[in-house]
PDB file of C-alpha atoms in Angstrom:
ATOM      1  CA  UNK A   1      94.259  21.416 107.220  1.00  0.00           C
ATOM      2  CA  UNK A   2      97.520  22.093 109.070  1.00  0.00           C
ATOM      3  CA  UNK A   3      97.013  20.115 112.382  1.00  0.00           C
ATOM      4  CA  UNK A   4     100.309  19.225 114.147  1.00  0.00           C
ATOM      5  CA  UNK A   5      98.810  16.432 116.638  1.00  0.00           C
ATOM      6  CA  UNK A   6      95.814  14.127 116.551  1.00  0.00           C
ATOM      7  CA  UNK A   7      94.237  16.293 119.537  1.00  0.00           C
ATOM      8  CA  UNK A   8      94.042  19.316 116.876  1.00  0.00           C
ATOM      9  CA  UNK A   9      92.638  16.944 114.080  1.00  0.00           C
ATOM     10  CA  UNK A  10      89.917  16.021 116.355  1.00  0.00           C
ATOM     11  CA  UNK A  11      88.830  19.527 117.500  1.00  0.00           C
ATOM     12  CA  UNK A  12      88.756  20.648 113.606  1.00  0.00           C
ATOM     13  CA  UNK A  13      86.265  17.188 112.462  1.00  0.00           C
ATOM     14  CA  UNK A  14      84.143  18.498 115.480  1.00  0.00           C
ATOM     15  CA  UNK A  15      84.041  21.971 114.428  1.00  0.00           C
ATOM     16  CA  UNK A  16      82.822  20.188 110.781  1.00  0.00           C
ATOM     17  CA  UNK A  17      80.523  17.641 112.050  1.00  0.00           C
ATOM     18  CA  UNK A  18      78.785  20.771 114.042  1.00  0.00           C
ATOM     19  CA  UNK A  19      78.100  22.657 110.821  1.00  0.00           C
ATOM     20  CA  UNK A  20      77.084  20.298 109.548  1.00  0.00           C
ATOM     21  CA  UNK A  21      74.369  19.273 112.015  1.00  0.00           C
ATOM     22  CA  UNK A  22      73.117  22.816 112.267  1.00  0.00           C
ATOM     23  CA  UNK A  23      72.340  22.959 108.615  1.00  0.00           C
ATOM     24  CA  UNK A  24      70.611  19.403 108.709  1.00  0.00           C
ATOM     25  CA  UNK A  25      68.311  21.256 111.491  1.00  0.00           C
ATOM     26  CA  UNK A  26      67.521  24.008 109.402  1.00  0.00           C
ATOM     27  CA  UNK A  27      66.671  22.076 106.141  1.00  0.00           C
ATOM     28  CA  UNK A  28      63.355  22.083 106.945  1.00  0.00           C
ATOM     29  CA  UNK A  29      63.118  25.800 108.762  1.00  0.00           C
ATOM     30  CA  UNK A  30      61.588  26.837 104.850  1.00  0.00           C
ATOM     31  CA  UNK A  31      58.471  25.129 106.134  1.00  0.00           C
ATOM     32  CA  UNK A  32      58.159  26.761 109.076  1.00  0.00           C
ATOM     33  CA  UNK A  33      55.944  29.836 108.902  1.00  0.00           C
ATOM     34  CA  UNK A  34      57.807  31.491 112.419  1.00  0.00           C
ATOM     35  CA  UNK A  35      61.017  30.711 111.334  1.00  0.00           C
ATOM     36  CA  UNK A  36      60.387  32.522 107.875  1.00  0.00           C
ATOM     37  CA  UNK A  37      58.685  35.764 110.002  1.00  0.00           C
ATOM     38  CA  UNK A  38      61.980  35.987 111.806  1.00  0.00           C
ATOM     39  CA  UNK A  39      64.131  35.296 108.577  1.00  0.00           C
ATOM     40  CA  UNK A  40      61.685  38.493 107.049  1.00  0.00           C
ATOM     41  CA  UNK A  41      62.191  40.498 110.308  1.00  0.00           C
ATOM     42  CA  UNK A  42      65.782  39.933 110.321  1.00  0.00           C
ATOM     43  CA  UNK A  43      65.922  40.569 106.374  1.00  0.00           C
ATOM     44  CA  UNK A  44      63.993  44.369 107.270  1.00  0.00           C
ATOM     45  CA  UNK A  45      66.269  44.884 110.455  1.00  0.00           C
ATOM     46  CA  UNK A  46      69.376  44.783 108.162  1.00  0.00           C
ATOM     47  CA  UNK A  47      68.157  46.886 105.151  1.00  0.00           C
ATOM     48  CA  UNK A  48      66.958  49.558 107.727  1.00  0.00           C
ATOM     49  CA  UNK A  49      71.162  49.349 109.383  1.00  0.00           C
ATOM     50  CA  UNK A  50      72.462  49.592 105.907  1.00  0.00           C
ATOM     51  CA  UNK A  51      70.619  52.504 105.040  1.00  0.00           C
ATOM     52  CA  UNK A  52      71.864  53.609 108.595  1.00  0.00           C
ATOM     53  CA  UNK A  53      75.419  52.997 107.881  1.00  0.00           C
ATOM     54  CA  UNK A  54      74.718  54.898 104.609  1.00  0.00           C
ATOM     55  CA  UNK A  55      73.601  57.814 106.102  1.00  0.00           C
ATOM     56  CA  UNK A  56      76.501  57.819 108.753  1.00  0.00           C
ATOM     57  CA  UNK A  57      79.109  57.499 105.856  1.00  0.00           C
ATOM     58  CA  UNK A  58      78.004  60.533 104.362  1.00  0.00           C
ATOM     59  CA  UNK A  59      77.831  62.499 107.399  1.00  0.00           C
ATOM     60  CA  UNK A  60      81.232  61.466 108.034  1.00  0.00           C
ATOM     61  CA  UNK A  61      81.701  62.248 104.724  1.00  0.00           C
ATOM     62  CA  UNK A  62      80.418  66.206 105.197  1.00  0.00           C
ATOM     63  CA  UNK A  63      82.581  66.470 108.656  1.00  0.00           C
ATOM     64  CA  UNK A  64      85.559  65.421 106.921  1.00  0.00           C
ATOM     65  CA  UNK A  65      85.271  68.193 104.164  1.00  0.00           C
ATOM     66  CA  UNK A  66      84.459  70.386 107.103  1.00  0.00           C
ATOM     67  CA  UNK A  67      87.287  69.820 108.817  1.00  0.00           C
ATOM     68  CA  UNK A  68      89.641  70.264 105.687  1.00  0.00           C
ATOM     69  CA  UNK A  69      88.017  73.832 105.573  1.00  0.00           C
ATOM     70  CA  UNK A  70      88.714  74.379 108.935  1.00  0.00           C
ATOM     71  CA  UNK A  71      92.371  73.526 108.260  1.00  0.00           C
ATOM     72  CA  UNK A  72      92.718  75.854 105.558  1.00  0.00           C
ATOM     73  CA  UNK A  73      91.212  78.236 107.544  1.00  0.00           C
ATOM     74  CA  UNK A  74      92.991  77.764 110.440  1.00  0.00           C
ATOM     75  CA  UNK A  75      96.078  77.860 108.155  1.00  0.00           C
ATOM     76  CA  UNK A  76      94.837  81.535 106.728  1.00  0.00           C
ATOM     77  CA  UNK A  77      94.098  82.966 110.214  1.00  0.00           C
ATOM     78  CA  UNK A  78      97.983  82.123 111.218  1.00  0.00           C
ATOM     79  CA  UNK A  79      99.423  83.931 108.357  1.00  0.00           C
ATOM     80  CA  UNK A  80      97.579  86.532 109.056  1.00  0.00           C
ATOM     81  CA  UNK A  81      98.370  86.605 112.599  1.00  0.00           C
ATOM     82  CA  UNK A  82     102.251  86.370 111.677  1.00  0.00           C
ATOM     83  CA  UNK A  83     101.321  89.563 109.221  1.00  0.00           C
ATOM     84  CA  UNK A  84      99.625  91.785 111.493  1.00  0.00           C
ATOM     85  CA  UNK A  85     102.145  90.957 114.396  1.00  0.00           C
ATOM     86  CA  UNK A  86     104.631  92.269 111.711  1.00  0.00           C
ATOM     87  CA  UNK A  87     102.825  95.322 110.918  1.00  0.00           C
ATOM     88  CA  UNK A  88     102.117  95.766 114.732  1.00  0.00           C
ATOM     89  CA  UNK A  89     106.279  95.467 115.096  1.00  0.00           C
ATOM     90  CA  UNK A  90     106.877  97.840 112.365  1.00  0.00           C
ATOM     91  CA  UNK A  91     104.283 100.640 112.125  1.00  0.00           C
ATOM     92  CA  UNK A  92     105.420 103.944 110.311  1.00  0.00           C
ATOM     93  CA  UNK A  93     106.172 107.092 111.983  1.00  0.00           C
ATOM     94  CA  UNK A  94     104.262 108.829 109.179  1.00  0.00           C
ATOM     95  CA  UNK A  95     100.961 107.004 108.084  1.00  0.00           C
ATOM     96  CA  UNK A  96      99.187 108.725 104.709  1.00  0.00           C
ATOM     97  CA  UNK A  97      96.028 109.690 104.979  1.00  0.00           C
ATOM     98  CA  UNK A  98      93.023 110.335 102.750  1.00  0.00           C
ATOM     99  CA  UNK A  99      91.450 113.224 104.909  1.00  0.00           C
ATOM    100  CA  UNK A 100      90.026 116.298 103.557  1.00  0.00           C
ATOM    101  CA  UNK A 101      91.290 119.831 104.905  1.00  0.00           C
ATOM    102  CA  UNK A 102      88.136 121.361 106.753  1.00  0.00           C
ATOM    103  CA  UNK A 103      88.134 125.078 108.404  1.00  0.00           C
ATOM    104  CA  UNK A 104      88.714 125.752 111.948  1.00  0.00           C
ATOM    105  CA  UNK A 105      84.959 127.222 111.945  1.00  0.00           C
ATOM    106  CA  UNK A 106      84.162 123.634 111.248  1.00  0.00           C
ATOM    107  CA  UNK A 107      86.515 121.450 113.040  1.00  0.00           C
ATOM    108  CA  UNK A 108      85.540 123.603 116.643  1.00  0.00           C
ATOM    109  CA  UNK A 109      81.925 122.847 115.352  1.00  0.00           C
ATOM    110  CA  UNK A 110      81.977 118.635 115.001  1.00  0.00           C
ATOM    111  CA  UNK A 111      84.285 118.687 118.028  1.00  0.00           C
ATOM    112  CA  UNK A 112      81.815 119.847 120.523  1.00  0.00           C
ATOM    113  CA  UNK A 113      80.755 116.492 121.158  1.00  0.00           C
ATOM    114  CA  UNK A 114      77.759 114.139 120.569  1.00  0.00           C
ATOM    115  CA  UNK A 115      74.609 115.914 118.976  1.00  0.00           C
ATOM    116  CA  UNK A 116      71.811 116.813 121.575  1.00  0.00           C
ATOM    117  CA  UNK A 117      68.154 115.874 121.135  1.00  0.00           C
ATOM    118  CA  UNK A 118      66.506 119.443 121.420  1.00  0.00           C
ATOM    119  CA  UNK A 119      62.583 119.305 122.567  1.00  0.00           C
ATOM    120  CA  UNK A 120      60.098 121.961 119.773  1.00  0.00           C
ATOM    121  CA  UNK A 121      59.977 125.195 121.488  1.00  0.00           C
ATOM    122  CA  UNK A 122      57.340 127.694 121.355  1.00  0.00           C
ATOM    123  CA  UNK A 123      57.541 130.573 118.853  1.00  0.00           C
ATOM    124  CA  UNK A 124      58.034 133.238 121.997  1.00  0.00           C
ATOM    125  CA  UNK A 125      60.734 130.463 123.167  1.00  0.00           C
ATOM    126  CA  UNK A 126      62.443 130.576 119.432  1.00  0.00           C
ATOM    127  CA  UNK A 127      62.419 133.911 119.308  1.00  0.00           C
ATOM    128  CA  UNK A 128      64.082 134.598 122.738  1.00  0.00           C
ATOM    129  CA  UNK A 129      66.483 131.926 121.731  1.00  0.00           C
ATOM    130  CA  UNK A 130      67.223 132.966 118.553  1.00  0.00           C
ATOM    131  CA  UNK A 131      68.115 136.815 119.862  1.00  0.00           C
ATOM    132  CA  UNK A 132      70.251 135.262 122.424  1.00  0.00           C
ATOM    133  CA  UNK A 133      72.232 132.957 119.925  1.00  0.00           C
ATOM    134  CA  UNK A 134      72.502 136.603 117.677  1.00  0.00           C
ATOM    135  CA  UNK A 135      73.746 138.379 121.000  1.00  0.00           C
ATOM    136  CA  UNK A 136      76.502 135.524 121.435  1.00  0.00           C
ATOM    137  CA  UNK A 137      77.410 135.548 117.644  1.00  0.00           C
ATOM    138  CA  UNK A 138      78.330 139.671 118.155  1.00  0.00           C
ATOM    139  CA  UNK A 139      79.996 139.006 121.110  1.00  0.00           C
ATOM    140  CA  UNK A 140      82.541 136.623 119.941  1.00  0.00           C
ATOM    141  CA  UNK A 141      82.897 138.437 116.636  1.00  0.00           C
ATOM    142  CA  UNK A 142      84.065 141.715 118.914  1.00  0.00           C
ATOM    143  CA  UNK A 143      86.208 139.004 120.748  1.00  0.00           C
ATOM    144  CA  UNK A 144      87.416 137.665 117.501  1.00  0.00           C
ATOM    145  CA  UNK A 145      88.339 141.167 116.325  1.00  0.00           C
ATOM    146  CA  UNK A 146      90.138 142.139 119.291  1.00  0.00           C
ATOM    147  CA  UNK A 147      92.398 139.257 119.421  1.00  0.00           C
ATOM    148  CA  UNK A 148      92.910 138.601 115.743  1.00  0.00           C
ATOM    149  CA  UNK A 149      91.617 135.081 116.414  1.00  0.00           C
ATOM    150  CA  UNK A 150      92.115 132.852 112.987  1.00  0.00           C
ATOM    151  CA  UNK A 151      88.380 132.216 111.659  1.00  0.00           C
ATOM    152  CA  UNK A 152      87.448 130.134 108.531  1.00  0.00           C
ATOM    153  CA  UNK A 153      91.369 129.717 107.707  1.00  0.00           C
ATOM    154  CA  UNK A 154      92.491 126.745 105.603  1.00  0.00           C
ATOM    155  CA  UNK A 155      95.582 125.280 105.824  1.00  0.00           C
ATOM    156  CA  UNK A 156      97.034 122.922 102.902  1.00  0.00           C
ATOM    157  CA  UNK A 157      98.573 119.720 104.003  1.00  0.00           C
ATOM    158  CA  UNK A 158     100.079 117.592 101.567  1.00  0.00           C
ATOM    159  CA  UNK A 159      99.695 114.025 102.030  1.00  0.00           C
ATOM    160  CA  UNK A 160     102.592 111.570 102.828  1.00  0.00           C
ATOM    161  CA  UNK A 161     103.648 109.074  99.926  1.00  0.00           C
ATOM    162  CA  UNK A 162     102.612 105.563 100.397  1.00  0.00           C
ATOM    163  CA  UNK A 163     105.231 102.479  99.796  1.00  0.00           C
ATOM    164  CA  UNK A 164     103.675 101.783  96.592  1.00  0.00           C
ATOM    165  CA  UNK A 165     104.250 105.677  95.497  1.00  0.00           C
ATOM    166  CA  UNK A 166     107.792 105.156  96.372  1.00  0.00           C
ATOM    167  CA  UNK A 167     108.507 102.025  94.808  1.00  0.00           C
ATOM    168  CA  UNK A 168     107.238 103.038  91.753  1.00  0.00           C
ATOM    169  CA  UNK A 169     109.333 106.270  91.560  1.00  0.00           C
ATOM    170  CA  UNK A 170     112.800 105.573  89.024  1.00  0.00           C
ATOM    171  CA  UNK A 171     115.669 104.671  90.763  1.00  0.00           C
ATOM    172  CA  UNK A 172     117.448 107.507  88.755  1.00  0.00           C
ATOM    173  CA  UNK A 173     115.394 109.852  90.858  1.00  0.00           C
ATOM    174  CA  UNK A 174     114.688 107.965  93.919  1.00  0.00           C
ATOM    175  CA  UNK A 175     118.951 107.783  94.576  1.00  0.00           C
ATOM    176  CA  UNK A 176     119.869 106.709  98.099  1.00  0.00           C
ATOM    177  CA  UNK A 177     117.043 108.372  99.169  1.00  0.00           C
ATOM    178  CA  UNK A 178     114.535 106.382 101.986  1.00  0.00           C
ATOM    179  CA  UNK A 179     111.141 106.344 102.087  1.00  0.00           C
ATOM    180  CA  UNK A 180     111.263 108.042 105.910  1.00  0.00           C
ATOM    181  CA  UNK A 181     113.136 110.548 104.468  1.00  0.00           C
ATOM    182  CA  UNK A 182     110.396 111.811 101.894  1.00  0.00           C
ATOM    183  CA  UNK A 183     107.950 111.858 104.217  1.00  0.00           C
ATOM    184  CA  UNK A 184     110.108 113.535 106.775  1.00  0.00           C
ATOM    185  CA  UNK A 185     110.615 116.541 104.084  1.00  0.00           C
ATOM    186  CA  UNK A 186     106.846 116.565 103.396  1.00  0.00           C
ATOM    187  CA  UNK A 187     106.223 116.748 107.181  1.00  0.00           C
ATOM    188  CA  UNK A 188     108.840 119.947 106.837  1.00  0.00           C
ATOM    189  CA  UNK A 189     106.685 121.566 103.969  1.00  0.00           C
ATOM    190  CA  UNK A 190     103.012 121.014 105.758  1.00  0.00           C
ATOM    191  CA  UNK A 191     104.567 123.043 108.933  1.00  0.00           C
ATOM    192  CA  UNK A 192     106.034 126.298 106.166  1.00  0.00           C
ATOM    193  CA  UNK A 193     102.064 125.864 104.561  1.00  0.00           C
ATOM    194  CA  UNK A 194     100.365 126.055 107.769  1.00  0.00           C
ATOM    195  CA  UNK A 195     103.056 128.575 109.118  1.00  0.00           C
ATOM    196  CA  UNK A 196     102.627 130.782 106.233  1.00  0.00           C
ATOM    197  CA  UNK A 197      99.029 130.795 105.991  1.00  0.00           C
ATOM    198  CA  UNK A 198      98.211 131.066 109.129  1.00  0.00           C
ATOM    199  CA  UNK A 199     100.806 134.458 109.382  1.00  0.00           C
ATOM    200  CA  UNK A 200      98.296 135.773 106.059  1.00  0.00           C
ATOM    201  CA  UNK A 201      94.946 135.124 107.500  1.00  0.00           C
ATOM    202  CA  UNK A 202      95.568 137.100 110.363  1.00  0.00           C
ATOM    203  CA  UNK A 203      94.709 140.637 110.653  1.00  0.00           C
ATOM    204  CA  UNK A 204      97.817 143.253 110.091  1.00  0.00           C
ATOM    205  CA  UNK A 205      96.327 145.575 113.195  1.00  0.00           C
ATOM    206  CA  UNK A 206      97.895 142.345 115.577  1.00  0.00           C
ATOM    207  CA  UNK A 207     100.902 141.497 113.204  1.00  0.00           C
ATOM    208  CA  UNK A 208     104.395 143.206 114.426  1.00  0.00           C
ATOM    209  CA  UNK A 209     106.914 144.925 111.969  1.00  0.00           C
ATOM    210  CA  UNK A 210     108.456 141.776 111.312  1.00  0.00           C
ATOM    211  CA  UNK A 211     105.654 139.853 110.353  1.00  0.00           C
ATOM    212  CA  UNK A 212     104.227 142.615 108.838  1.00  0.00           C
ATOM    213  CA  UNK A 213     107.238 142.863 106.379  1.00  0.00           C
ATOM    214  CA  UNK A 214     107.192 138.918 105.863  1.00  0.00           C
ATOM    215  CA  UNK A 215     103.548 139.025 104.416  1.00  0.00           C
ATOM    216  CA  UNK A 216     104.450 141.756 102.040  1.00  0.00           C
ATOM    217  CA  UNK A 217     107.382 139.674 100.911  1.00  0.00           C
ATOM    218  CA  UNK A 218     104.664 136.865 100.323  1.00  0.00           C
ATOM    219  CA  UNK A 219     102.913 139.256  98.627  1.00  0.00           C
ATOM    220  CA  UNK A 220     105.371 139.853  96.659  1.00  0.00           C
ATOM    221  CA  UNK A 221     106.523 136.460  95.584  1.00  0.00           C
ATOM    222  CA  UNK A 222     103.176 135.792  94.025  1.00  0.00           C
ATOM    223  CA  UNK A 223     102.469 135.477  90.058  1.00  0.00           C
ATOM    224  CA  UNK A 224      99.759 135.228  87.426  1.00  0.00           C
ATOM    225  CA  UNK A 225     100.453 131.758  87.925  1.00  0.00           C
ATOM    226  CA  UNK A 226     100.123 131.107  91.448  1.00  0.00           C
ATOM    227  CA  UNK A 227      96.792 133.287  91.641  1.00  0.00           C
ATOM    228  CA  UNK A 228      94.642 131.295  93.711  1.00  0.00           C
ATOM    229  CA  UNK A 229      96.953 128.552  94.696  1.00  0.00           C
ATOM    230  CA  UNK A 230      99.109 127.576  97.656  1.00  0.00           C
ATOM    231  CA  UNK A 231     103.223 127.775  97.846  1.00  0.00           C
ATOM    232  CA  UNK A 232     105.706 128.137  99.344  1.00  0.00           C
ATOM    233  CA  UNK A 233     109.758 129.008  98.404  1.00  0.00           C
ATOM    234  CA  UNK A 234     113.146 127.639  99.489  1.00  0.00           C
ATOM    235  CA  UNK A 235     113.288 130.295 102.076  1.00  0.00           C
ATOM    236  CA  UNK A 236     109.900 129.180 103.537  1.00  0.00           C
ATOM    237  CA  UNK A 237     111.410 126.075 103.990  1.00  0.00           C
ATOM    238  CA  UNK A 238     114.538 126.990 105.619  1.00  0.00           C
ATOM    239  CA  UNK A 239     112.562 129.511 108.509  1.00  0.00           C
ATOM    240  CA  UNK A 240     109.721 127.510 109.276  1.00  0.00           C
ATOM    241  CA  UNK A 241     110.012 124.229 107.644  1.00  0.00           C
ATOM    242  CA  UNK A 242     113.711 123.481 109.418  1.00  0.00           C
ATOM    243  CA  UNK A 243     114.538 121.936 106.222  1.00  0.00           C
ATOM    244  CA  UNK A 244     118.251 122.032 105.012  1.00  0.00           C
ATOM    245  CA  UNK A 245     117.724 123.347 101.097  1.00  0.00           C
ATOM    246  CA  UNK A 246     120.739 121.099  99.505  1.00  0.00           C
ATOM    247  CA  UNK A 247     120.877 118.551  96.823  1.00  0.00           C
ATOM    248  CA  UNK A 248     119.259 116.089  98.844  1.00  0.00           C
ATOM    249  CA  UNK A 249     116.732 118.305  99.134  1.00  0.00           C
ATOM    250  CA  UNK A 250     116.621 119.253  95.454  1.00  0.00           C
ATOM    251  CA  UNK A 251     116.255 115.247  94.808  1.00  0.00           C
ATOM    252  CA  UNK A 252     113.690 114.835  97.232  1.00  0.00           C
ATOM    253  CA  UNK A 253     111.651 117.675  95.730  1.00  0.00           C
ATOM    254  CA  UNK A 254     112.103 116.064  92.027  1.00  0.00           C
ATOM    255  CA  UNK A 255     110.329 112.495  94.003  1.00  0.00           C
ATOM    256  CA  UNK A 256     107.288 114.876  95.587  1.00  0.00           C
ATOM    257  CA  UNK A 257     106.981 115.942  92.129  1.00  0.00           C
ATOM    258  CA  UNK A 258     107.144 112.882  90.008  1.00  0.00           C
ATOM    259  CA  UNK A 259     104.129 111.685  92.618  1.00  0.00           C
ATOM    260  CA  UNK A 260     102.193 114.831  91.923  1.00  0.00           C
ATOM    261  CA  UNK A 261     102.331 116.692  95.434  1.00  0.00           C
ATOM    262  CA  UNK A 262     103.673 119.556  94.517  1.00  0.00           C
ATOM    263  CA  UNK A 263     104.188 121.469  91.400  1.00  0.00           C
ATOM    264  CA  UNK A 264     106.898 124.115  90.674  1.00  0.00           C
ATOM    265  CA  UNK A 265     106.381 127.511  89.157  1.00  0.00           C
ATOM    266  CA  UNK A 266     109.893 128.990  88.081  1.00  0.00           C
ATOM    267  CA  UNK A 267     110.181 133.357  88.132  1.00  0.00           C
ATOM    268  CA  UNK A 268     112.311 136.242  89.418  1.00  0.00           C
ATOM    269  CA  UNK A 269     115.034 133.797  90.598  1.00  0.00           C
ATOM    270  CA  UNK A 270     112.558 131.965  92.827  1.00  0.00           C
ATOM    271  CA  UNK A 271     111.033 128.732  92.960  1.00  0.00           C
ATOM    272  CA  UNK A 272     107.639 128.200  94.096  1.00  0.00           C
ATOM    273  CA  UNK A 273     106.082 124.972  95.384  1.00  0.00           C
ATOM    274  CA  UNK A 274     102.609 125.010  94.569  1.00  0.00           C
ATOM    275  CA  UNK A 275     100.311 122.810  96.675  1.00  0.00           C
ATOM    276  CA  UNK A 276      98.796 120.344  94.428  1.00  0.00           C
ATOM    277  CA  UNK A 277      95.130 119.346  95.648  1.00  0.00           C
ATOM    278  CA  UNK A 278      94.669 115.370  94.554  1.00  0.00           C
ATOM    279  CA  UNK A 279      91.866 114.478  96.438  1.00  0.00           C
TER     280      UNK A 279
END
């Protein structure tokens, strides 16, 4: 008791003598059956709040763990965002890719567009179709003919080397030589494929004399080995690649080899890159 003036030391024995009336009226409230109704009611009225407060706990509980996943969510979804705004920033020139080489025959087939729900025709309808469709067939074959256009031809294409490829490659091999760089001599080597395969498929009646004597210099170049394969030679790359054939070059060759690209077949002073089919 810490009063500082008699006023103070008045209010606090007031404050006592209160109290202590209030529990001199309710010494007898045991004996009164509406007083103990409301003591019960009061007694079921807080059981039912702290079962309440129980359930509110854990459902603030469950919101908070909630929210923590959120967080680490939201903390996910950020990095993410700061990785594909890099990738978005710094996309390769040359992306690899896992696609299979498919026939022109086939390509102009899928590219005509969305498939076309065709109603059941009669047999006389088939049968008028099916001459017509045999009709068009001839036709374009005697159009085909004529102009030497390229059917069912297949060109190889070898696919670029990913970053993992690379980094995986010795440094004794790899040199000062850049990723870009690799797959800018690959790019090189899929245009002297295509170039030179596309020059054989065609039919000699529409090649000129030079072309004519370039396919019987391929001819030439091939082996017992390379029966049945794809390749090309240093020359190949120099005409139609627009490669420069140096040591760079050499090196680079050695990296598209080490990753399995390309093989080389060694006769009659010439190197051959064979096309090496990994998928």
């Amino acid at each position: 008791m810490d009063s500082k003036n008699l006023q103070e030391l008045s209010e606090h024995f007031t404050t006592k003598l209160d109290g202590i009336g209030t529990l001199l009226n309710l010494r007898d409230a045991c004996q009164d059956h509406t007083c103990i109704e409301q003591l019960q009611a009061l007694q079921t009225e807080l059981r039912t709040q702290e079962k309440n407060v129980s359930l509110l706990r854990n459902q603030l509980a469950a919101k908070q763990e909630s929210l923590k996943r959120i967080k680490c969510l939201n903390s996910i979804m950020i990095e993410w965002k700061k990785k594909l705004e890099y990738m978005v920033e710094n996309i390769p020139e040359r992306l690899p890719t896992r696609k299979k080489n498919i026939p022109c025959d086939e390509l102009a087939t899928t590219a005509k567009g969305p498939v076309m729900v065709v109603k059941a025709l009669t047999h006389s309808e088939a049968a008028t179709e099916t001459k017509c469709e045999q009709q068009g067939a001839s036709q374009q074959q005697e159009a085909n003919q004529q102009t030497g256009r390229l059917e069912n031809t297949y060109f190889p294409e070898i696919e670029f080397l990913t970053t993992e490829e690379f980094e995986q490659v010795p440094k004794y091999i790899k040199g000062r030589i850049t990723y870009d760089s690799v797959n800018k001599f690959i790019e090189g080597m899929n245009k002297s494929y295509r170039a030179k395969y596309k020059l054989l498929k065609q039919k000699k009646a529409t090649l000129n004399y030079a072309n004519r004597k370039r396919c019987e210099a391929y001819k030439a170049q091939e082996t017992i080995e390379t029966k049945g394969c794809y390749f090309i030679v240093d020359e190949d790359l120099k005409d139609t690649g627009g490669l420069k054939i140096d040591n760079v070059a050499r090196s680079t060759l050695t990296i598209i080899r080490h990753c399995g690209r390309c093989r080389e077949v060694h006769g009659g002073r010439i190197t051959r890159y064979v096309y090496v089919d990994n998928y």
